[in-house]
């Protein structure tokens, strides 16, 4: 009752918006700008930096570190190609500094794009204080809180890294901290086997850091095709990453810069840094979702097919929801939401063929089903597997003997390619294009009649027998 009164009073002021977006990350920015393009009056509230996880402390700075981390191998291999770069040195402090400068540039770019789109940016942390009403606590402690009102509200606050509840866990880094380092450690223990653990293990290893990866299960990246994750495991090990499977960390002892990682098997590893990469959780603390009866499950906001929450004027997109947690998915969810609510366009997000990639060394990428998923869906006898592994030309003159791996999974009955997987250079770029064909229902015959582009790695996908 009280909140309705506040909303009515607010609606006479200028702080009433057609849409209020909580969180200026990938999903929130996409939705806000798209809604504003239809003439909606839009506010976006951000407590941290505009750009969100992807731009500030995720995909973008990570990929730049990945690119930077390849130079060590290029330098080592240069002599084989008649260019002697040996003697060159790598300065990780310069790399980290330059990555931060690029992030700053993108942060400013996103702020200016919001302005050009006519979206009102409010810097501060928002929380629900009533139906349709958000209270914003400004970042500047000298300023007082204020309220804004949204006819519709979109929660796009994303997620944050999980820190385990073990003794000494504050001694360890989470992925956010890595981007703030001045220089890399000499020896790091990475805990986890998912995207972030594998990507950072390879970044650090390529840049000369001694890496030990501790994995509680028996393999890396369990959501990927097993042969692809096995391929990555062997490649990472042959590159120098020490991986211990079926080990769990009990506690961290020591101090920052001199840490003893104690496992549940009571072994101890001394290192100067540790990284917890054990998943991410929705960033809903402090939102006061109970005030507006927005339901969640294990902290993830429950949404329907239109991204509506249990409150019909509140929607949610991206990592804060119980759907797929990837940047392009959040962007598409944000745009579809805005198209439907403010543009009168009814369309939906296609979740069926979402390509995914891990920017490890080698890169791995896939679209469609893994072999075990295909077996479950079609039956083992009803699928055909085509695969190949070979040394790409980039390795022909080097002494590394590194290979790539490609795999197609075909439903025998329909002849459709239902899974396409790759480990090797440019895997993500190649699988992005394969995703178009596969989402259109391409058959193995379509792949076979496609002319090869020679000499490439990707041509193997159209010549497999
Ligand atoms: P993931 O979900 O990919 O992997 C989490 C890993 O941590 C798993 O290996 C899991 O083991 C392990 N784990 C969980 N809890 C514990 C624990 N208590 N002790 C030890 N190990 C544990 O999480 P990430 O943090 O790597 O990444 C989070 C998400 O961010 C990804 O799922 C993805 O959506 C997104 N992301 C995407 C990227 C990309 O597209 N390239 C890059 C980075 C992140 P188990 O397998 O046994 O459960």
Short mmCIF file of C-alpha atoms and ligand atoms in Angstrom, two decimals:
data_model
loop_
_atom_site.label_atom_id
_atom_site.label_comp_id
_atom_site.label_asym_id
_atom_site.label_seq_id
_atom_site.Cartn_x
_atom_site.Cartn_y
_atom_site.Cartn_z
CA UNK A 1 0.00 0.00 0.00
CA UNK A 2 2.73 2.37 1.09
CA UNK A 3 4.84 1.56 -2.01
CA UNK A 4 1.89 2.34 -4.31
CA UNK A 5 1.62 5.76 -2.74
CA UNK A 6 5.32 6.43 -3.32
CA UNK A 7 5.01 5.35 -6.94
CA UNK A 8 2.08 7.69 -7.54
CA UNK A 9 3.99 10.59 -6.04
CA UNK A 10 7.04 9.71 -8.12
CA UNK A 11 5.04 9.50 -11.29
CA UNK A 12 4.55 13.24 -11.08
CA UNK A 13 8.31 13.76 -11.01
CA UNK A 14 10.88 13.28 -13.71
CA UNK A 15 12.21 10.07 -12.12
CA UNK A 16 9.62 7.87 -13.76
CA UNK A 17 10.73 5.69 -16.64
CA UNK A 18 9.11 3.26 -19.04
CA UNK A 19 11.98 0.92 -18.30
CA UNK A 20 14.51 0.80 -15.49
CA UNK A 21 17.40 -1.60 -16.09
CA UNK A 22 19.45 -2.84 -13.16
CA UNK A 23 22.98 -3.53 -14.35
CA UNK A 24 24.94 -2.06 -17.27
CA UNK A 25 26.56 -5.25 -18.51
CA UNK A 26 26.05 -6.98 -21.85
CA UNK A 27 22.36 -7.89 -21.37
CA UNK A 28 21.35 -4.65 -19.64
CA UNK A 29 23.08 -2.38 -22.16
CA UNK A 30 21.59 -4.25 -25.11
CA UNK A 31 18.06 -4.07 -23.68
CA UNK A 32 18.33 -0.42 -22.62
CA UNK A 33 19.58 0.83 -25.98
CA UNK A 34 17.10 -1.25 -27.96
CA UNK A 35 14.17 -0.04 -25.80
CA UNK A 36 15.33 3.59 -26.13
CA UNK A 37 15.54 3.17 -29.91
CA UNK A 38 11.74 2.60 -29.86
CA UNK A 39 11.23 5.88 -28.01
CA UNK A 40 10.94 4.44 -24.50
CA UNK A 41 12.20 6.55 -21.61
CA UNK A 42 14.93 4.33 -20.17
CA UNK A 43 17.12 4.45 -17.06
CA UNK A 44 20.04 2.14 -16.35
CA UNK A 45 21.56 1.75 -12.91
CA UNK A 46 25.11 0.50 -12.44
CA UNK A 47 27.00 0.23 -9.15
CA UNK A 48 30.32 -0.73 -10.69
CA UNK A 49 31.74 0.13 -14.11
CA UNK A 50 29.60 0.33 -17.24
CA UNK A 51 30.37 -2.67 -19.43
CA UNK A 52 29.82 -5.41 -16.86
CA UNK A 53 31.68 -8.67 -16.50
CA UNK A 54 32.32 -9.26 -20.21
CA UNK A 55 33.95 -5.92 -20.90
CA UNK A 56 35.52 -5.05 -17.56
CA UNK A 57 36.61 -8.34 -15.99
CA UNK A 58 35.70 -11.16 -18.36
CA UNK A 59 35.66 -12.03 -22.07
CA UNK A 60 37.37 -8.90 -23.41
CA UNK A 61 40.39 -8.50 -21.09
CA UNK A 62 40.72 -12.32 -20.95
CA UNK A 63 40.90 -12.59 -24.75
CA UNK A 64 43.52 -9.84 -24.86
CA UNK A 65 45.60 -11.77 -22.33
CA UNK A 66 45.12 -14.91 -24.44
CA UNK A 67 46.40 -13.06 -27.52
CA UNK A 68 49.33 -11.66 -25.53
CA UNK A 69 50.14 -15.11 -24.19
CA UNK A 70 50.68 -16.53 -27.69
CA UNK A 71 53.72 -14.35 -28.34
CA UNK A 72 56.04 -16.51 -26.25
CA UNK A 73 55.49 -19.46 -28.60
CA UNK A 74 55.78 -17.22 -31.65
CA UNK A 75 59.15 -16.02 -30.36
CA UNK A 76 60.29 -19.59 -29.67
CA UNK A 77 59.17 -20.73 -33.14
CA UNK A 78 60.40 -17.68 -35.02
CA UNK A 79 63.77 -19.17 -35.90
CA UNK A 80 62.12 -22.04 -37.79
CA UNK A 81 60.53 -19.45 -40.09
CA UNK A 82 63.80 -17.56 -40.62
CA UNK A 83 63.05 -14.75 -38.16
CA UNK A 84 65.22 -14.71 -35.09
CA UNK A 85 63.28 -13.12 -32.25
CA UNK A 86 65.06 -15.15 -29.58
CA UNK A 87 66.37 -12.80 -26.93
CA UNK A 88 63.13 -10.79 -26.98
CA UNK A 89 61.55 -10.43 -23.57
CA UNK A 90 57.97 -10.47 -22.36
CA UNK A 91 56.78 -7.94 -19.80
CA UNK A 92 53.52 -9.09 -18.27
CA UNK A 93 53.24 -5.79 -16.37
CA UNK A 94 53.05 -3.96 -19.73
CA UNK A 95 50.51 -6.46 -21.04
CA UNK A 96 48.31 -6.06 -17.95
CA UNK A 97 48.59 -2.27 -18.08
CA UNK A 98 47.71 -2.12 -21.77
CA UNK A 99 44.76 -4.44 -21.27
CA UNK A 100 43.46 -2.15 -18.51
CA UNK A 101 43.83 0.87 -20.82
CA UNK A 102 41.76 -0.89 -23.47
CA UNK A 103 39.13 -1.77 -20.87
CA UNK A 104 39.04 1.91 -19.80
CA UNK A 105 38.53 2.93 -23.44
CA UNK A 106 35.67 0.48 -23.88
CA UNK A 107 34.10 1.56 -20.59
CA UNK A 108 34.06 5.18 -21.81
CA UNK A 109 32.77 4.08 -25.21
CA UNK A 110 29.82 2.28 -23.61
CA UNK A 111 29.04 5.31 -21.45
CA UNK A 112 29.04 7.58 -24.48
CA UNK A 113 26.90 5.12 -26.47
CA UNK A 114 24.33 5.16 -23.68
CA UNK A 115 24.25 8.96 -23.89
CA UNK A 116 23.85 8.88 -27.67
CA UNK A 117 21.01 6.37 -27.30
CA UNK A 118 19.20 8.66 -24.88
CA UNK A 119 19.47 6.24 -21.94
CA UNK A 120 19.78 7.89 -18.52
CA UNK A 121 22.70 6.42 -16.55
CA UNK A 122 22.47 6.37 -12.75
CA UNK A 123 25.72 5.44 -10.97
CA UNK A 124 25.02 3.57 -7.78
CA UNK A 125 23.65 0.36 -6.31
CA UNK A 126 19.95 -0.21 -6.74
CA UNK A 127 17.55 -2.14 -4.55
CA UNK A 128 13.82 -2.74 -4.62
CA UNK A 129 11.93 -0.71 -2.04
CA UNK A 130 8.44 -1.13 -3.44
CA UNK A 131 6.42 -2.24 -6.44
CA UNK A 132 8.13 -0.61 -9.46
CA UNK A 133 10.40 1.46 -7.21
CA UNK A 134 14.17 1.24 -6.97
CA UNK A 135 16.25 3.10 -4.43
CA UNK A 136 19.68 4.04 -5.73
CA UNK A 137 22.60 4.45 -3.34
CA UNK A 138 25.13 6.62 -5.18
CA UNK A 139 28.75 5.53 -5.41
CA UNK A 140 29.73 8.91 -3.96
CA UNK A 141 29.27 8.48 -0.18
CA UNK A 142 28.58 12.21 0.21
CA UNK A 143 25.44 11.95 -1.92
CA UNK A 144 22.18 10.67 -0.51
CA UNK A 145 20.04 7.86 -1.85
CA UNK A 146 17.10 8.59 -4.15
CA UNK A 147 14.28 6.65 -5.73
CA UNK A 148 13.37 6.04 -9.33
CA UNK A 149 10.30 4.36 -10.70
CA UNK A 150 10.01 2.01 -13.67
CA UNK A 151 6.79 0.88 -15.32
CA UNK A 152 8.82 -2.17 -16.28
CA UNK A 153 12.02 -3.25 -14.58
CA UNK A 154 14.73 -5.47 -16.07
CA UNK A 155 17.19 -7.22 -13.75
CA UNK A 156 20.46 -7.71 -15.61
CA UNK A 157 22.95 -7.67 -12.76
CA UNK A 158 24.93 -10.72 -13.90
CA UNK A 159 26.99 -12.95 -11.68
CA UNK A 160 30.10 -12.96 -9.55
CA UNK A 161 32.84 -15.54 -8.93
CA UNK A 162 32.31 -18.08 -6.16
CA UNK A 163 34.85 -18.14 -3.35
CA UNK A 164 34.82 -21.44 -1.43
CA UNK A 165 33.95 -21.59 2.22
CA UNK A 166 37.30 -23.01 3.37
CA UNK A 167 39.92 -21.77 5.79
CA UNK A 168 42.24 -19.20 4.22
CA UNK A 169 40.14 -18.73 1.06
CA UNK A 170 40.66 -14.94 1.23
CA UNK A 171 44.33 -15.60 0.36
CA UNK A 172 43.25 -16.80 -3.08
CA UNK A 173 42.30 -14.77 -6.12
CA UNK A 174 39.09 -15.05 -8.09
CA UNK A 175 39.11 -14.16 -11.80
CA UNK A 176 38.16 -10.49 -11.10
CA UNK A 177 41.43 -10.04 -9.19
CA UNK A 178 43.67 -11.26 -12.00
CA UNK A 179 42.86 -8.23 -14.17
CA UNK A 180 43.96 -5.90 -11.38
CA UNK A 181 47.40 -7.48 -10.92
CA UNK A 182 50.47 -5.36 -11.60
CA UNK A 183 52.44 -8.42 -12.70
CA UNK A 184 51.96 -12.17 -12.87
CA UNK A 185 53.06 -14.51 -10.09
CA UNK A 186 55.87 -17.04 -10.62
CA UNK A 187 53.88 -20.08 -9.53
CA UNK A 188 50.10 -20.38 -9.31
CA UNK A 189 47.72 -23.09 -8.17
CA UNK A 190 44.41 -22.97 -10.05
CA UNK A 191 41.40 -24.73 -8.57
CA UNK A 192 38.68 -25.86 -10.98
CA UNK A 193 38.26 -27.55 -14.36
CA UNK A 194 35.81 -25.24 -16.12
CA UNK A 195 36.13 -22.42 -18.63
CA UNK A 196 37.95 -19.97 -16.38
CA UNK A 197 40.36 -22.48 -14.83
CA UNK A 198 41.43 -23.85 -18.22
CA UNK A 199 41.70 -20.46 -19.90
CA UNK A 200 43.81 -18.96 -17.12
CA UNK A 201 45.94 -22.10 -16.76
CA UNK A 202 46.92 -21.68 -20.43
CA UNK A 203 47.38 -17.91 -20.25
CA UNK A 204 49.69 -18.21 -17.23
CA UNK A 205 51.54 -21.22 -18.59
CA UNK A 206 52.14 -19.56 -21.96
CA UNK A 207 53.54 -16.52 -20.21
CA UNK A 208 56.07 -18.56 -18.27
CA UNK A 209 54.23 -18.96 -14.95
CA UNK A 210 54.47 -22.40 -13.34
CA UNK A 211 50.87 -23.69 -13.24
CA UNK A 212 49.37 -26.45 -11.12
CA UNK A 213 45.67 -27.15 -11.71
CA UNK A 214 43.70 -28.97 -9.04
CA UNK A 215 40.53 -30.69 -10.25
CA UNK A 216 38.03 -32.46 -8.05
CA UNK A 217 36.64 -34.64 -10.86
CA UNK A 218 38.40 -36.92 -13.35
CA UNK A 219 38.52 -34.60 -16.36
CA UNK A 220 38.47 -31.01 -17.58
CA UNK A 221 35.40 -29.25 -18.98
CA UNK A 222 32.83 -31.94 -18.35
CA UNK A 223 30.16 -30.20 -20.44
CA UNK A 224 32.27 -30.59 -23.60
CA UNK A 225 32.67 -33.68 -25.77
CA UNK A 226 34.92 -36.09 -23.85
CA UNK A 227 37.38 -36.60 -26.72
CA UNK A 228 37.78 -32.83 -27.04
CA UNK A 229 38.39 -32.35 -23.33
CA UNK A 230 40.81 -35.32 -23.32
CA UNK A 231 42.64 -33.73 -26.24
CA UNK A 232 42.89 -30.44 -24.35
CA UNK A 233 44.04 -32.20 -21.17
CA UNK A 234 46.88 -33.99 -23.00
CA UNK A 235 47.89 -30.86 -24.88
CA UNK A 236 47.94 -28.74 -21.72
CA UNK A 237 50.00 -31.35 -19.91
CA UNK A 238 52.48 -31.58 -22.78
CA UNK A 239 52.75 -27.77 -22.68
CA UNK A 240 53.80 -27.89 -19.03
CA UNK A 241 50.58 -27.44 -17.01
CA UNK A 242 50.57 -29.90 -14.11
CA UNK A 243 47.02 -31.18 -13.62
CA UNK A 244 45.99 -33.18 -10.55
CA UNK A 245 42.62 -34.89 -10.89
CA UNK A 246 40.48 -36.14 -8.01
CA UNK A 247 42.04 -33.71 -5.59
CA UNK A 248 40.23 -31.14 -3.52
CA UNK A 249 41.60 -28.21 -1.58
CA UNK A 250 41.05 -28.32 2.18
CA UNK A 251 42.59 -25.00 3.19
CA UNK A 252 45.07 -22.29 2.30
CA UNK A 253 47.77 -21.47 4.83
CA UNK A 254 50.46 -18.80 4.88
CA UNK A 255 50.16 -15.26 3.61
CA UNK A 256 49.61 -13.42 0.32
CA UNK A 257 52.57 -14.20 -1.92
CA UNK A 258 53.60 -17.27 0.09
CA UNK A 259 50.69 -19.71 0.22
CA UNK A 260 50.54 -23.38 1.14
CA UNK A 261 47.66 -25.14 -0.56
CA UNK A 262 46.62 -28.11 1.55
CA UNK A 263 44.54 -30.75 -0.19
CA UNK A 264 42.05 -33.15 1.38
CA UNK A 265 44.64 -35.88 0.77
CA UNK A 266 46.92 -33.79 3.00
CA UNK A 267 49.46 -32.94 0.34
CA UNK A 268 50.86 -29.42 0.45
CA UNK A 269 51.83 -27.21 -2.48
CA UNK A 270 53.71 -23.98 -1.94
CA UNK A 271 53.01 -21.19 -4.43
CA UNK A 272 52.88 -17.42 -4.57
CA UNK A 273 49.26 -17.23 -5.82
CA UNK A 274 46.10 -19.31 -6.10
CA UNK A 275 43.05 -18.79 -8.30
CA UNK A 276 39.62 -20.13 -7.44
CA UNK A 277 37.74 -20.80 -10.69
CA UNK A 278 34.91 -22.91 -9.31
CA UNK A 279 31.91 -21.28 -10.93
CA UNK A 280 29.92 -18.08 -10.70
CA UNK A 281 26.75 -17.16 -8.79
CA UNK A 282 24.03 -14.60 -9.55
CA UNK A 283 24.76 -11.19 -8.10
CA UNK A 284 21.45 -10.75 -6.30
CA UNK A 285 22.63 -9.85 -2.79
CA UNK A 286 21.21 -6.55 -1.73
CA UNK A 287 18.55 -6.37 -4.46
CA UNK A 288 15.76 -7.17 -1.95
CA UNK A 289 13.88 -9.37 -4.42
CA UNK A 290 11.53 -10.44 -1.62
CA UNK A 291 10.03 -6.93 -1.59
CA UNK A 292 8.66 -7.52 -5.08
CA UNK A 293 8.05 -11.28 -4.85
CA UNK A 294 10.59 -12.26 -7.49
CA UNK A 295 11.28 -15.99 -7.09
CA UNK A 296 14.68 -17.59 -7.43
CA UNK A 297 16.08 -21.10 -7.27
CA UNK A 298 19.55 -21.57 -5.77
CA UNK A 299 20.01 -17.82 -6.20
CA UNK A 300 19.12 -17.85 -9.91
CA UNK A 301 16.07 -15.81 -10.87
CA UNK A 302 13.36 -17.99 -12.37
CA UNK A 303 12.02 -16.62 -15.65
CA UNK A 304 9.51 -17.84 -18.22
CA UNK A 305 10.13 -18.12 -21.97
CA UNK A 306 9.69 -14.35 -22.27
CA UNK A 307 12.17 -13.68 -19.45
CA UNK A 308 9.34 -12.57 -17.17
CA UNK A 309 9.86 -13.25 -13.45
CA UNK A 310 7.15 -14.24 -10.96
CA UNK A 311 6.29 -10.51 -10.89
CA UNK A 312 4.70 -9.55 -14.22
CA UNK A 313 6.31 -6.09 -14.41
CA UNK A 314 9.81 -7.39 -13.63
CA UNK A 315 11.99 -9.27 -16.13
CA UNK A 316 15.49 -10.72 -15.95
CA UNK A 317 18.13 -11.60 -18.54
CA UNK A 318 21.66 -13.00 -18.59
CA UNK A 319 23.72 -14.67 -15.89
CA UNK A 320 21.30 -13.75 -13.08
CA UNK A 321 18.70 -16.13 -14.52
CA UNK A 322 18.36 -19.90 -14.52
CA UNK A 323 19.09 -20.08 -18.28
CA UNK A 324 22.32 -20.23 -20.33
CA UNK A 325 25.11 -18.01 -18.95
CA UNK A 326 26.98 -16.64 -21.95
CA UNK A 327 27.43 -13.03 -23.13
CA UNK A 328 25.80 -13.39 -26.59
CA UNK A 329 22.81 -15.10 -24.96
CA UNK A 330 22.37 -12.21 -22.50
CA UNK A 331 22.58 -9.69 -25.36
CA UNK A 332 20.01 -11.55 -27.43
CA UNK A 333 17.70 -11.99 -24.44
CA UNK A 334 17.95 -8.24 -23.75
CA UNK A 335 17.15 -7.31 -27.35
CA UNK A 336 14.30 -9.80 -27.67
CA UNK A 337 12.82 -8.45 -24.42
CA UNK A 338 13.01 -4.84 -25.68
CA UNK A 339 11.70 -5.73 -29.14
CA UNK A 340 8.66 -7.41 -27.62
CA UNK A 341 7.82 -4.89 -24.92
CA UNK A 342 8.69 -1.63 -26.67
CA UNK A 343 8.90 -2.44 -30.39
CA UNK A 344 5.83 -4.62 -30.77
CA UNK A 345 7.96 -7.35 -32.34
CA UNK A 346 7.27 -10.87 -31.14
CA UNK A 347 10.27 -13.10 -31.46
CA UNK A 348 12.13 -15.43 -29.16
CA UNK A 349 15.68 -16.45 -28.34
CA UNK A 350 16.87 -19.56 -30.14
CA UNK A 351 18.68 -21.59 -27.49
CA UNK A 352 19.08 -24.72 -29.59
CA UNK A 353 22.44 -24.31 -31.33
CA UNK A 354 24.55 -22.07 -29.13
CA UNK A 355 28.20 -22.34 -30.13
CA UNK A 356 30.66 -22.33 -27.24
CA UNK A 357 34.40 -21.92 -27.02
CA UNK A 358 37.12 -22.10 -24.44
CA UNK A 359 40.06 -19.82 -25.23
CA UNK A 360 42.57 -22.28 -23.94
CA UNK A 361 45.73 -23.37 -25.73
CA UNK A 362 44.63 -25.01 -27.97
CA UNK A 363 41.33 -23.23 -28.37
CA UNK A 364 38.36 -25.60 -28.23
CA UNK A 365 34.91 -24.91 -29.64
CA UNK A 366 31.74 -26.77 -30.38
CA UNK A 367 28.17 -26.50 -31.53
CA UNK A 368 25.42 -29.05 -31.04
CA UNK A 369 25.61 -32.31 -29.16
CA UNK A 370 28.59 -34.06 -27.65
CA UNK A 371 28.96 -37.75 -28.51
CA UNK A 372 27.46 -38.84 -25.19
CA UNK A 373 24.54 -36.40 -25.55
CA UNK A 374 23.93 -37.66 -29.12
CA UNK A 375 24.02 -41.28 -27.86
CA UNK A 376 21.42 -40.41 -25.22
CA UNK A 377 19.21 -38.60 -27.72
CA UNK A 378 19.46 -40.86 -30.78
CA UNK A 379 20.89 -44.13 -29.43
CA UNK A 380 24.49 -45.28 -29.88
CA UNK A 381 23.70 -47.33 -33.00
CA UNK A 382 21.94 -44.44 -34.70
CA UNK A 383 24.80 -41.97 -34.90
CA UNK A 384 27.96 -41.87 -37.01
CA UNK A 385 31.16 -40.29 -35.79
CA UNK A 386 33.67 -38.72 -38.15
CA UNK A 387 36.92 -37.48 -36.71
CA UNK A 388 40.47 -36.60 -37.60
CA UNK A 389 43.59 -35.38 -35.89
CA UNK A 390 46.60 -34.00 -37.74
CA UNK A 391 49.45 -31.56 -37.56
CA UNK A 392 48.37 -28.19 -39.02
CA UNK A 393 50.70 -26.34 -41.39
CA UNK A 394 51.52 -23.73 -38.77
CA UNK A 395 53.39 -26.51 -36.96
CA UNK A 396 55.11 -27.97 -40.02
CA UNK A 397 58.41 -26.17 -39.51
CA UNK A 398 58.41 -26.11 -35.71
CA UNK A 399 59.65 -28.85 -33.44
CA UNK A 400 56.50 -29.00 -31.34
CA UNK A 401 54.57 -31.74 -33.14
CA UNK A 402 51.27 -30.16 -32.07
CA UNK A 403 48.05 -31.45 -33.58
CA UNK A 404 44.48 -30.33 -33.96
CA UNK A 405 41.33 -32.43 -33.57
CA UNK A 406 38.03 -32.24 -35.49
CA UNK A 407 34.87 -34.26 -34.97
CA UNK A 408 31.42 -34.46 -36.56
CA UNK A 409 28.46 -36.33 -35.12
CA UNK A 410 25.72 -37.31 -37.56
CA UNK A 411 22.23 -38.65 -36.97
CA UNK A 412 22.14 -41.62 -39.38
CA UNK A 413 18.38 -41.48 -39.93
CA UNK A 414 18.14 -37.84 -41.04
CA UNK A 415 21.80 -37.51 -42.16
CA UNK A 416 21.88 -34.23 -40.17
CA UNK A 417 25.07 -33.06 -38.50
CA UNK A 418 24.05 -32.77 -34.85
CA UNK A 419 27.44 -32.00 -33.33
CA UNK A 420 30.57 -30.27 -34.58
CA UNK A 421 33.66 -30.04 -32.37
CA UNK A 422 37.18 -28.78 -32.74
CA UNK A 423 40.37 -28.30 -30.78
CA UNK A 424 43.07 -26.28 -32.50
CA UNK A 425 43.99 -22.87 -33.79
CA UNK A 426 41.05 -20.64 -34.70
CA UNK A 427 38.56 -23.27 -33.48
CA UNK A 428 36.16 -20.58 -32.25
CA UNK A 429 36.20 -18.71 -35.59
CA UNK A 430 35.60 -21.94 -37.51
CA UNK A 431 32.83 -23.24 -35.25
CA UNK A 432 31.02 -19.89 -35.38
CA UNK A 433 30.57 -20.42 -39.14
CA UNK A 434 29.74 -24.11 -38.76
CA UNK A 435 26.98 -23.05 -36.34
CA UNK A 436 25.14 -21.29 -39.19
CA UNK A 437 25.07 -24.47 -41.28
CA UNK A 438 24.14 -26.72 -38.40
CA UNK A 439 21.38 -24.47 -37.11
CA UNK A 440 19.94 -24.50 -40.66
CA UNK A 441 19.82 -28.30 -40.51
CA UNK A 442 22.84 -29.08 -42.70
CA UNK A 443 23.33 -32.77 -43.48
CA UNK A 444 26.57 -34.69 -43.84
CA UNK A 445 25.90 -34.65 -47.60
CA UNK A 446 25.74 -30.83 -47.49
CA UNK A 447 29.12 -30.79 -45.78
CA UNK A 448 30.51 -33.28 -48.34
CA UNK A 449 29.39 -31.36 -51.42
CA UNK A 450 30.79 -28.09 -50.08
CA UNK A 451 34.03 -27.30 -51.92
CA UNK A 452 37.10 -27.43 -49.70
CA UNK A 453 39.17 -24.32 -49.16
CA UNK A 454 42.78 -25.43 -49.34
CA UNK A 455 45.09 -25.47 -47.45
CA UNK A 456 43.16 -24.89 -44.23
CA UNK A 457 42.29 -26.82 -41.12
CA UNK A 458 38.56 -26.26 -41.63
CA UNK A 459 38.55 -28.01 -45.01
CA UNK A 460 38.78 -31.30 -43.09
CA UNK A 461 35.18 -30.76 -41.99
CA UNK A 462 34.04 -31.09 -45.62
CA UNK A 463 36.33 -33.98 -46.59
CA UNK A 464 35.76 -36.41 -43.72
CA UNK A 465 34.90 -39.98 -44.75
P1 LIG B 1 32.39 -23.58 -14.72
O1 LIG B 1 30.99 -23.82 -14.34
O2 LIG B 1 32.78 -23.61 -16.15
O3 LIG B 1 33.31 -24.64 -13.98
C1 LIG B 1 33.34 -24.72 -12.59
C2 LIG B 1 34.41 -25.72 -12.20
O4 LIG B 1 34.64 -25.63 -10.81
C3 LIG B 1 34.03 -27.15 -12.50
O5 LIG B 1 35.19 -27.82 -12.91
C4 LIG B 1 33.56 -27.67 -11.13
O6 LIG B 1 33.79 -29.01 -10.95
C5 LIG B 1 34.51 -26.92 -10.23
N1 LIG B 1 34.03 -26.74 -8.87
C6 LIG B 1 32.84 -26.27 -8.46
N2 LIG B 1 32.79 -26.20 -7.12
C7 LIG B 1 33.98 -26.64 -6.67
C8 LIG B 1 34.56 -26.79 -5.40
N3 LIG B 1 33.89 -26.48 -4.30
N4 LIG B 1 35.83 -27.27 -5.31
C9 LIG B 1 36.51 -27.59 -6.43
N5 LIG B 1 36.03 -27.45 -7.67
C10 LIG B 1 34.78 -26.98 -7.79
O7 LIG B 1 32.79 -22.24 -13.99
P2 LIG B 1 33.85 -21.10 -14.33
O8 LIG B 1 34.07 -20.41 -13.03
O9 LIG B 1 35.03 -21.64 -15.05
O10 LIG B 1 33.07 -20.16 -15.32
C11 LIG B 1 31.79 -19.67 -14.95
C12 LIG B 1 30.93 -19.47 -16.16
O11 LIG B 1 31.38 -18.33 -16.86
C13 LIG B 1 30.99 -20.59 -17.19
O12 LIG B 1 30.15 -21.65 -16.88
C14 LIG B 1 30.57 -19.87 -18.44
O13 LIG B 1 29.16 -19.78 -18.45
C15 LIG B 1 31.15 -18.48 -18.24
N6 LIG B 1 32.44 -18.32 -18.96
C16 LIG B 1 32.46 -18.47 -20.32
C17 LIG B 1 33.63 -18.31 -21.01
C18 LIG B 1 33.65 -18.51 -22.48
O14 LIG B 1 32.59 -18.50 -23.10
N7 LIG B 1 34.82 -18.72 -23.12
C19 LIG B 1 34.89 -17.97 -20.34
C20 LIG B 1 34.74 -17.85 -18.92
C21 LIG B 1 33.56 -18.02 -18.27
P3 LIG B 1 32.74 -30.12 -11.42
O15 LIG B 1 32.93 -30.23 -12.88
O16 LIG B 1 33.19 -31.34 -10.67
O17 LIG B 1 31.40 -29.62 -11.00
#
